Protein backbone atom coordinates (compact mmCIF):
# COMPACT_ATOMS: atom_id res chain seq x y z
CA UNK A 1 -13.65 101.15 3.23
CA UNK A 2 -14.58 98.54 0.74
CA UNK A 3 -12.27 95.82 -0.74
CA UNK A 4 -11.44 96.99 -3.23
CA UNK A 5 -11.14 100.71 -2.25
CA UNK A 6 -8.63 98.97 0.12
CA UNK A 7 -6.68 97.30 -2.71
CA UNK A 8 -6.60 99.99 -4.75
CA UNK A 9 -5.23 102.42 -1.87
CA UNK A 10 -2.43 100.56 -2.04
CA UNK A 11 -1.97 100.23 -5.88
CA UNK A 12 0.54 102.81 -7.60
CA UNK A 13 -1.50 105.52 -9.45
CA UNK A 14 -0.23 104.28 -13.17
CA UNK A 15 -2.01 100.96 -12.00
CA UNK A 16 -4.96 102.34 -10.40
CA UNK A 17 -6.76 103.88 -13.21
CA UNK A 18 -6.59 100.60 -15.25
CA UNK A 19 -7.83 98.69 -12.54
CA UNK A 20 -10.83 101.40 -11.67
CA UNK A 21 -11.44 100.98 -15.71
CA UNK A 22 -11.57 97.25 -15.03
CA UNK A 23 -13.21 97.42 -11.76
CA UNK A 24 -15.55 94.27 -13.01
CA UNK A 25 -12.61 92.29 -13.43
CA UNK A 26 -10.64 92.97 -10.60
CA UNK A 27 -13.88 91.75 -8.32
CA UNK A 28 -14.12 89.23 -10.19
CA UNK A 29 -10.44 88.41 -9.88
CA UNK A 30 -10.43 88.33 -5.87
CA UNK A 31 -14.03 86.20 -6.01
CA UNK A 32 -11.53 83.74 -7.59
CA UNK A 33 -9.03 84.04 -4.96
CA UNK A 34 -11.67 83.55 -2.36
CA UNK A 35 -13.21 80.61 -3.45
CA UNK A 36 -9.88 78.36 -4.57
CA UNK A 37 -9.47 79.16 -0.77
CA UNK A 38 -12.73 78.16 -0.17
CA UNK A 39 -12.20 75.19 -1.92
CA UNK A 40 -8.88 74.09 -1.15
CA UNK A 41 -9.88 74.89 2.81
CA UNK A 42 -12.90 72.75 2.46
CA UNK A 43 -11.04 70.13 0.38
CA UNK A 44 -8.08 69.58 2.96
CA UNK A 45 -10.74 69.95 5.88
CA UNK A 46 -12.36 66.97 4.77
CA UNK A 47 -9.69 64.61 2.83
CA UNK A 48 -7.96 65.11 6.54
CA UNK A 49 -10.76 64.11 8.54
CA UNK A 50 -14.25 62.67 7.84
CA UNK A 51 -13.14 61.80 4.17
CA UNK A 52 -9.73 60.81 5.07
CA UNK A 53 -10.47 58.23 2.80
CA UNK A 54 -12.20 59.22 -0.09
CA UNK A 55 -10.20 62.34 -1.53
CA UNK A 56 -12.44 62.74 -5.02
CA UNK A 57 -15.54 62.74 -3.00
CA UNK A 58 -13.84 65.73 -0.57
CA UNK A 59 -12.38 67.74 -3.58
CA UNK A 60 -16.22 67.12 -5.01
CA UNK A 61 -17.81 68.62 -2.25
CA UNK A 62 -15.42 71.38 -2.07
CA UNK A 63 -16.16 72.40 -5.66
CA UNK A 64 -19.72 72.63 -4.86
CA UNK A 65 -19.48 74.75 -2.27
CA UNK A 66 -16.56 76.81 -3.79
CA UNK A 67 -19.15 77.23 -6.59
CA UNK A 68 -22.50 78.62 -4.92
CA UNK A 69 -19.65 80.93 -3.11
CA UNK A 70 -18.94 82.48 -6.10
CA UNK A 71 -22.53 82.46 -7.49
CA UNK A 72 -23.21 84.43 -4.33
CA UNK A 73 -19.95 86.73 -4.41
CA UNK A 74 -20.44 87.15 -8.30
CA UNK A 75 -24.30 87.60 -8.23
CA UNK A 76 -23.78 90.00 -5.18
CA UNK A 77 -20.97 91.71 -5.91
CA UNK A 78 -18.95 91.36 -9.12
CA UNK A 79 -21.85 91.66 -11.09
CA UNK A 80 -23.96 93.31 -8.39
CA UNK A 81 -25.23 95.91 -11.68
CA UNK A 82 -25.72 93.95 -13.95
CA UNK A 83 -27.87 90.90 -14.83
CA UNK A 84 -31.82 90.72 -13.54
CA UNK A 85 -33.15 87.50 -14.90
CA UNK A 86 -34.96 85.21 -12.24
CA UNK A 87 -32.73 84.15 -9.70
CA UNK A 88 -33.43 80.50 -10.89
CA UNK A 89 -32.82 81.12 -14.86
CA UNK A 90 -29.69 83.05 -13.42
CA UNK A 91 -28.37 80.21 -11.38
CA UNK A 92 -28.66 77.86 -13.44
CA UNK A 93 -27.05 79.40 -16.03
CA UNK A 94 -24.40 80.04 -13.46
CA UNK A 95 -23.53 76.58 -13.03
CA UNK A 96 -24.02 75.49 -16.66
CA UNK A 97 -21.14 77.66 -17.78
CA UNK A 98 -19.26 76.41 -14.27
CA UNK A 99 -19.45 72.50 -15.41
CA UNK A 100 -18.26 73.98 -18.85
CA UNK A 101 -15.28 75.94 -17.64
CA UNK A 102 -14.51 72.94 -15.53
CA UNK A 103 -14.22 71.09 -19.38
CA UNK A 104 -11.69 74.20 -20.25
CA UNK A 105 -9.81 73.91 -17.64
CA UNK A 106 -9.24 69.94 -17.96
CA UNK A 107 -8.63 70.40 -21.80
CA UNK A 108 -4.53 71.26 -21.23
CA UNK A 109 -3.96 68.18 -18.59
CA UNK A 110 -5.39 66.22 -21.59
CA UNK A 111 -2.87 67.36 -23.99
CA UNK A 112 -0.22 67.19 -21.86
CA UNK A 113 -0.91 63.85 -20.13
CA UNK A 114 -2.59 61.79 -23.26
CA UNK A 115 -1.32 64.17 -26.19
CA UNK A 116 2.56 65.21 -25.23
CA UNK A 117 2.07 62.13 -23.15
CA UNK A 118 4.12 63.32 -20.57
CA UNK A 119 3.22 60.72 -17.82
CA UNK A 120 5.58 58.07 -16.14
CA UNK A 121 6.61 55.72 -18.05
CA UNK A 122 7.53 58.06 -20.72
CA UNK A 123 8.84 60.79 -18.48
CA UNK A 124 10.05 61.13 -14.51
CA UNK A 125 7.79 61.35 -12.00
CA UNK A 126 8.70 65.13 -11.43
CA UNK A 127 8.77 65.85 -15.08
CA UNK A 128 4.93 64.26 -14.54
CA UNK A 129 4.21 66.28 -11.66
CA UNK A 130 5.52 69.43 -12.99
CA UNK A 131 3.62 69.30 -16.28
CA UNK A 132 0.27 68.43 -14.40
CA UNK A 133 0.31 71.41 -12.32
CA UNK A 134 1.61 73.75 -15.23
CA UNK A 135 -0.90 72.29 -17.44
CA UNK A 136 -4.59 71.92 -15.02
CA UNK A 137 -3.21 74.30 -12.24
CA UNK A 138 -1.87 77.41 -14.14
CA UNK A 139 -2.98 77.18 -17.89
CA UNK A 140 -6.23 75.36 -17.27
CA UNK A 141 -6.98 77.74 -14.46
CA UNK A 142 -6.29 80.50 -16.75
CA UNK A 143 -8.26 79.41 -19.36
CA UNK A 144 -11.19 78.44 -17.33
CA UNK A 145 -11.08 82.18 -16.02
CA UNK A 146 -10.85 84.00 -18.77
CA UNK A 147 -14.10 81.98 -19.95
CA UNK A 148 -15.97 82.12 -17.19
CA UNK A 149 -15.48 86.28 -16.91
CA UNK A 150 -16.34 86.54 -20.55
CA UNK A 151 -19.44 84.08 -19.90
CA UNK A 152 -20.92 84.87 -17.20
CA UNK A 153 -20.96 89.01 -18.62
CA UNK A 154 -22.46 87.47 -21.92
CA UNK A 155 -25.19 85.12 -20.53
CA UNK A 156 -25.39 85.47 -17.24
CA UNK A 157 -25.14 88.83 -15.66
CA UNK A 158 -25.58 90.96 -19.11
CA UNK A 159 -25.40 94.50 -18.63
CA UNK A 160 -28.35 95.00 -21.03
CA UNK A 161 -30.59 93.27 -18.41
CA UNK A 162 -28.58 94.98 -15.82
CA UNK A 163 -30.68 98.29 -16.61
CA UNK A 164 -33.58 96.77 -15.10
CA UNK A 165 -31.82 95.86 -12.05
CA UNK A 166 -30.08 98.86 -11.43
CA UNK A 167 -33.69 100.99 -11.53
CA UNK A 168 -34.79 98.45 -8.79
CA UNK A 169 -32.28 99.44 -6.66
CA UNK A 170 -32.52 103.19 -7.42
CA UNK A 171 -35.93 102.81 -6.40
CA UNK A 172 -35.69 101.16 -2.85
């Protein structure tokens, strides 16, 4: 049984047939829940060992690796009909619109840190805390999602170029 057969086993039947409709986006959906544990794992791995003392150059690692994790699950899997360009073109376009939906997802942490400026002094340091992780943890996340699902079908893995991978398979 597949993943998603799995999850959808144990789905309520009103449920199921929207997420069978948006079958694309659900694997897409637990690609993203694999690789911010990917990331975080890697992150915490190394900020508590070898990089105890350089935290941004752990968390910078991690992202690269969370990130040709989900090229691989997304290319693979996701997306597994769709797409066909060169695997480099591909790629690459992969990580352009990555670096940009890492731009998204910093854009509400700007407002709320430099444009509500709700940093300490001006606020407490949970009011500060809270705001960051609403703001670049929950709405940035968001954000960044919902742009990178509606990127990487547009540029990246189109379904019009998808044709020509799907008679590859057929004929193997």
């Amino acid at each position: 049984m597949t993943v998603v057969e799995s999850v959808l086993s144990h789905t309520p039947e009103s449920v199921r047939s929207v997420l069978i409709k948006h079958r694309e986006l659900l694997k897409f959906g637990i690609v993203g829940g694999t690789t911010f544990v990917v990331d975080n794992g890697v992150w915490y791995l190394l900020k508590l060992s070898v990089l105890e003392d350089k935290p941004t150059t752990a968390k910078a690692i991690a992202i690269i690796v969370a990130t040709i994790v989900s090229y691989v699950l997304n290319r693979e899997w996701s997306f597994r009909t769709r797409g066909g360009r060169e695997r480099h073109h591909e790629a690459a376009l992969f990580f352009v619109i990555s670096g940009l939906a890492v731009v998204v997802n910093l854009i509400p942490l700007l407002v709320s840190r430099y444009g509500l400026h709700l940093e300490v002094p001006n606020v407490s340091r949970l009011v500060q805390e809270t705001a960051d992780f609403l703001s670049g943890s929950i709405i940035g996340m968001l954000l960044a999602m919902v742009f990178r699902f509606w990127a990487f079908k547009k540029w990246v893995f189109p379904d019009e170029l998808g044709q020509r991978r799907r008679d590859l398979t057929l004929r193997r």
